[in-house]
Short mmCIF file of C-alpha atoms in Angstrom, two decimals:
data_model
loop_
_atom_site.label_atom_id
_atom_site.label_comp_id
_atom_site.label_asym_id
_atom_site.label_seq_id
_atom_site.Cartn_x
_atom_site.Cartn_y
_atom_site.Cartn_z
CA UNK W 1 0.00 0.00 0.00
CA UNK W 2 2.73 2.37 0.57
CA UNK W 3 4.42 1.64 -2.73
CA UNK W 4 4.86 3.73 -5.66
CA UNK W 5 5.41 1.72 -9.14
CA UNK W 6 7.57 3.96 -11.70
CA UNK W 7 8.17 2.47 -15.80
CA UNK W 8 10.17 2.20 -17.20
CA UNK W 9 13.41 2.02 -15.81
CA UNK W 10 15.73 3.72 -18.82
CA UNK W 11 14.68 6.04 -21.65
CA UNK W 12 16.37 6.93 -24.84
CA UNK W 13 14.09 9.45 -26.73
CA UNK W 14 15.55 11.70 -29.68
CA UNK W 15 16.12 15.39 -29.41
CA UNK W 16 12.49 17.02 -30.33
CA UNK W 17 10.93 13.77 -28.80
CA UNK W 18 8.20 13.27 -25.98
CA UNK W 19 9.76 11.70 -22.84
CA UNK W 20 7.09 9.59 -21.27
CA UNK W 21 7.07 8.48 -17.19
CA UNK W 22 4.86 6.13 -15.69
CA UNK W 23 3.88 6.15 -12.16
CA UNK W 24 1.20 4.03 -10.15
CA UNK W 25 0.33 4.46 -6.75
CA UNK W 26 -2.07 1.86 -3.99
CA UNK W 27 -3.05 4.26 -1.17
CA UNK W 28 -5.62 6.64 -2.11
CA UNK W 29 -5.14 8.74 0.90
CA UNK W 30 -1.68 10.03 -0.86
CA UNK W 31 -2.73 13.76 -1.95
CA UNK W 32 0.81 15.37 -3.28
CA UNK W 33 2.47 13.40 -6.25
CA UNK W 34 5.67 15.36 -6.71
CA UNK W 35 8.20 14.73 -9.64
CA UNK W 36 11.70 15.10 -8.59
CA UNK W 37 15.06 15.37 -10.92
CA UNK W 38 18.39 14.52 -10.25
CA UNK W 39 21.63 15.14 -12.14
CA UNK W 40 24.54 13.15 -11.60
CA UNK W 41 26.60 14.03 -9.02
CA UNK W 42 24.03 16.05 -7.73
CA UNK W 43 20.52 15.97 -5.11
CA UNK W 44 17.21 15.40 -6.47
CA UNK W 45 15.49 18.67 -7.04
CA UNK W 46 12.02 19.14 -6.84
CA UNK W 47 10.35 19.51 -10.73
CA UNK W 48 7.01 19.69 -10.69
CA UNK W 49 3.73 18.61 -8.41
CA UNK W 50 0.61 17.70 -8.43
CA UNK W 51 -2.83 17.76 -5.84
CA UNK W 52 -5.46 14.83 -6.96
CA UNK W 53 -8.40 17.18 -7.39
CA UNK W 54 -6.15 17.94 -10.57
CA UNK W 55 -5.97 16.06 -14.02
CA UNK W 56 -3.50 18.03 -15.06
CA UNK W 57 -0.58 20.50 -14.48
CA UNK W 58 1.95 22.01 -16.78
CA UNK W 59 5.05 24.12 -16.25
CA UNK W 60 7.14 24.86 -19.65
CA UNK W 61 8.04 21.58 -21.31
CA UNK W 62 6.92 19.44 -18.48
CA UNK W 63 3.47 17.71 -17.67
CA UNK W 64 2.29 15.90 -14.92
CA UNK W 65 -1.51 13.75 -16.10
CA UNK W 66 -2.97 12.36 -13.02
CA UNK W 67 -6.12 9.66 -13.31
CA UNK W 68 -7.31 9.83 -9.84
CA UNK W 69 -9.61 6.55 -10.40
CA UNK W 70 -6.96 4.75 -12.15
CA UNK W 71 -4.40 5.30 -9.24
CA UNK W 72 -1.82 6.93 -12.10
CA UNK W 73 0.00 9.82 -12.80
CA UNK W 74 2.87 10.65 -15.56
CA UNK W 75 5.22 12.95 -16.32
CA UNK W 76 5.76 14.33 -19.81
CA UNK W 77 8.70 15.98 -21.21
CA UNK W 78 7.62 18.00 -24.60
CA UNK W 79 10.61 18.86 -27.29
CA UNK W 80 12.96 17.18 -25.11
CA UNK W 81 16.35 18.37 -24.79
CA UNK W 82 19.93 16.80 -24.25
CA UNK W 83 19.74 18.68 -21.23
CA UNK W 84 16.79 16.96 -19.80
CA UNK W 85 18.95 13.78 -19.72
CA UNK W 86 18.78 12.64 -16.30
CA UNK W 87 16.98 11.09 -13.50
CA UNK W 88 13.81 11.21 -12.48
CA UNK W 89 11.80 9.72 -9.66
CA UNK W 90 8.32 10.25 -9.27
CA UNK W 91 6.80 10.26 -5.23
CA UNK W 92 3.93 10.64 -2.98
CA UNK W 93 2.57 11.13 0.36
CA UNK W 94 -0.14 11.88 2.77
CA UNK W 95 -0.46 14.82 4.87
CA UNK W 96 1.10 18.35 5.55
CA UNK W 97 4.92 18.80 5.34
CA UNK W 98 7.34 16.34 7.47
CA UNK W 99 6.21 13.58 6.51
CA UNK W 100 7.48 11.08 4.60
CA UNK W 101 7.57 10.99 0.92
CA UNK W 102 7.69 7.64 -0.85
CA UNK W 103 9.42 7.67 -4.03
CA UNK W 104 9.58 5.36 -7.23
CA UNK W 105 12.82 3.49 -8.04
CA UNK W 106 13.67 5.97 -10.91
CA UNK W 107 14.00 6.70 -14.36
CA UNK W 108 17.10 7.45 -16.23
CA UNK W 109 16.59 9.16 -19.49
CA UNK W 110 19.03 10.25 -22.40
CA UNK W 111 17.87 12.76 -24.42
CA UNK W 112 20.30 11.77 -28.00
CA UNK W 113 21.00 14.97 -30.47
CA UNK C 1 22.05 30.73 -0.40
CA UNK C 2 19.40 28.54 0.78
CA UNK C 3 21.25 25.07 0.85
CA UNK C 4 21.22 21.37 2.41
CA UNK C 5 24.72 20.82 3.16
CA UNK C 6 26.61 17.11 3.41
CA UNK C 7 29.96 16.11 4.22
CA UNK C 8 32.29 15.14 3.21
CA UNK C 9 30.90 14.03 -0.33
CA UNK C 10 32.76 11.37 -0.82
CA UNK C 11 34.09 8.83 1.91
CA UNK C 12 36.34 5.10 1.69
CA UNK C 13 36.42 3.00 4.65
CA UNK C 14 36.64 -0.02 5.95
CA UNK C 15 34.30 -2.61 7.50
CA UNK C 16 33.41 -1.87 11.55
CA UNK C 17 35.26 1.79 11.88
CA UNK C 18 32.65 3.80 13.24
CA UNK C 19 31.73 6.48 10.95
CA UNK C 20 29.50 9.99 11.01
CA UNK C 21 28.30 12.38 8.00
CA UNK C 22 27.17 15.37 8.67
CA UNK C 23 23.95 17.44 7.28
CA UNK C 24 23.18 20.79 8.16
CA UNK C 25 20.29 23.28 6.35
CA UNK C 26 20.40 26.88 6.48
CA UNK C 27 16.43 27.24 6.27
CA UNK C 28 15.71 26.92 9.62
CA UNK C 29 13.16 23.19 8.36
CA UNK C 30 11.83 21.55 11.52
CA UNK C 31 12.00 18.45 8.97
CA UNK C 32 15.15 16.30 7.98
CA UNK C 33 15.87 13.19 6.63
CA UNK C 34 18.14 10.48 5.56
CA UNK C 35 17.98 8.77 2.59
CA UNK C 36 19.82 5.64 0.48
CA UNK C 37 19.76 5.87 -3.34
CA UNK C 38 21.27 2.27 -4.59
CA UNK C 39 20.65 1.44 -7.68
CA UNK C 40 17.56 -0.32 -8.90
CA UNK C 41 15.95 0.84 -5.60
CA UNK C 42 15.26 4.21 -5.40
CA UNK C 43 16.06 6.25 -2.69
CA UNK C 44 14.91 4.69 0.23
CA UNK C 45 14.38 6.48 3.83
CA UNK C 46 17.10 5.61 6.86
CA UNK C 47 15.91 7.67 9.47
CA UNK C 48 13.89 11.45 10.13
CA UNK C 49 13.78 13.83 12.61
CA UNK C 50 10.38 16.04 13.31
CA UNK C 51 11.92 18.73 15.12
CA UNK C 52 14.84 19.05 18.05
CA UNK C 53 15.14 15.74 19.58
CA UNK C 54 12.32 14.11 17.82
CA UNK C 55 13.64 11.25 15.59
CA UNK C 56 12.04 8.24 14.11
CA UNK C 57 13.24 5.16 11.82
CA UNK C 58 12.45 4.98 8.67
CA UNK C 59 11.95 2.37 5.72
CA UNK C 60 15.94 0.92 6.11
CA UNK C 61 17.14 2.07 9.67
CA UNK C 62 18.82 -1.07 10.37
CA UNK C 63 22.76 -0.48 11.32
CA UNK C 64 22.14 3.63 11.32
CA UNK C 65 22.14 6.02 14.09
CA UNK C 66 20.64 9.72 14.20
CA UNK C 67 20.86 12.79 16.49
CA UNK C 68 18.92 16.03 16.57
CA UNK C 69 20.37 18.09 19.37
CA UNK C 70 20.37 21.48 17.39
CA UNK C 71 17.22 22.64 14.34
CA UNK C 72 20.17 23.29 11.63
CA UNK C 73 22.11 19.76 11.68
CA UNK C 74 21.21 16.02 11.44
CA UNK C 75 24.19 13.63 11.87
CA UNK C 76 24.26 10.01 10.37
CA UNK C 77 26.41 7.97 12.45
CA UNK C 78 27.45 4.34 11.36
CA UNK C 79 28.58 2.78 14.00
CA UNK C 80 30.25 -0.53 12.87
CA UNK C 81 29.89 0.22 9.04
CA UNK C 82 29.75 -2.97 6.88
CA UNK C 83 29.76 -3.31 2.53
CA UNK C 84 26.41 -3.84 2.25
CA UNK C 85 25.82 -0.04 3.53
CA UNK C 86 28.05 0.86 0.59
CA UNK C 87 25.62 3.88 -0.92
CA UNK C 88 24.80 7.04 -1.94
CA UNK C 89 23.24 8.99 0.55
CA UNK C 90 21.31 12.28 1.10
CA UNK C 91 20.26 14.10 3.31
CA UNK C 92 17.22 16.15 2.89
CA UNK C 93 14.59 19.29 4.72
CA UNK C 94 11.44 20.51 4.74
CA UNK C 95 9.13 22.77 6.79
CA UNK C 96 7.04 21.55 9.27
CA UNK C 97 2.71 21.59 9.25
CA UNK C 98 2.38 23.53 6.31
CA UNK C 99 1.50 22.14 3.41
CA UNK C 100 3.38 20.35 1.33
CA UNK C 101 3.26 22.73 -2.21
CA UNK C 102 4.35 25.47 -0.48
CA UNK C 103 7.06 23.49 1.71
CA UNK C 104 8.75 20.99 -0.53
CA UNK C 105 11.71 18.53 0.11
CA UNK C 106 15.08 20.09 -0.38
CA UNK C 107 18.27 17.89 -0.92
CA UNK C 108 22.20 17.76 -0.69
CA UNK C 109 24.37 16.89 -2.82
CA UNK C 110 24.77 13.42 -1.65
CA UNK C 111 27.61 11.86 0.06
CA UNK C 112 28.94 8.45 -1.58
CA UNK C 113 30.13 6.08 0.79
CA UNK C 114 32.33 2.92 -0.04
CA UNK C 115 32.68 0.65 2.60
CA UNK C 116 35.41 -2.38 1.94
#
């Protein structure tokens, strides 16, 4: 129940491309589905969230689609760039700040010019 | 600069010599964490801390030790390392009872420990 299912592992997508995460989530009391993305050698930084009540969010190149009844939510990367390349871990949680958020096993993505 | 700072980033050791990284945030979070990144599994919580000397294990605490004794810094002791701890770990803050779009998780840059 307190899992959080993230597909596929690696991505290769082609300069211009849509980069495609999958996320799936058990506990529907989880209410902030965060994206976070991490460069190597460096922390994850948060990307981009989402509440439930929300199908939808979108901040430049980057989408987060949530399907509250299906228990999903993806991110998508429009006109990706070779700087995208990286990884990326979707998460979620319950509650107000300080607690814990559970995060997917990652995503590693190359972004090829 | 608001920041989530580790050291020392990178660390070699060997089996049972008691070990401690440090963390320390500058944005005055009631909220830190450990976490394990290994590959294949995600990062994976070791232990948290609500506030001053309020700590609590989390997913992987096994072999891990914690202290809160000031807001700002959030030790991870190992106290007889072993290989399998071998990892990349972070440390990470948040606010405290707000919610959690206006407060979110902020990381360091990770400290990647070998133990032989």
């Amino acid at each position: 129940q307190q899992q959080v299912k993230q597909s596929p592992q690696s991505l290769i997508v082609q300069k211009g491309g849509i980069s495609i995460i999958n996320c799936a989530y058990e506990n529907t009391a989880f209410d902030y589905f965060p994206w976070y993305q991490q460069f190597p050698g460096k922390g994850p930084a948060l990307l981009i969230a989402i509440r439930p009540d929300v199908s939808e969010k979108k901040e430049g190149r980057f989408t987060i689609s949530f399907n509250k009844s299906a228990k999903q939510f993806s991110l998508h990367i429009m006109d990706s760039q070779p700087g995208d390349s990286a990884t990326y871990f979707c998460a979620a949680k319950r509650g107000q700040a300080g607690t814990a958020l559970i995060f997917g096993k990652g995503t590693t993505l190359s972004v090829s010019s | 600069e608001a920041q989530v700072t580790q050291n020392p980033r990178y660390l070699i050791t060997v089996t049972g010599k008691k070990l401690t990284v440090t963390c320390s945030q500058n944005m005055n979070h009631e909220y830190m964490s450990w976490y394990r990144q290994d590959p294949g599994l995600g990062l994976r919580q070791i232990y948290y801390s609500m506030n001053v000397e309020v700590t609590d294990k989390g997913d992987v605490p096994e072999g891990y030790k914690v202290s809160r004794k000031e807001k700002r810094n959030f030790p991870l002791i190992l106290e007889s390392p072993s290989p399998n701890q071998t990892s990349l770990y972070f440390c990470a803050s948040s606010r405290q009872g707000r919610s959690s779009y206006n407060s979110p998780l902020h990381f360091g840059n990770g400290t990647r420990l070998t133990v032989t």
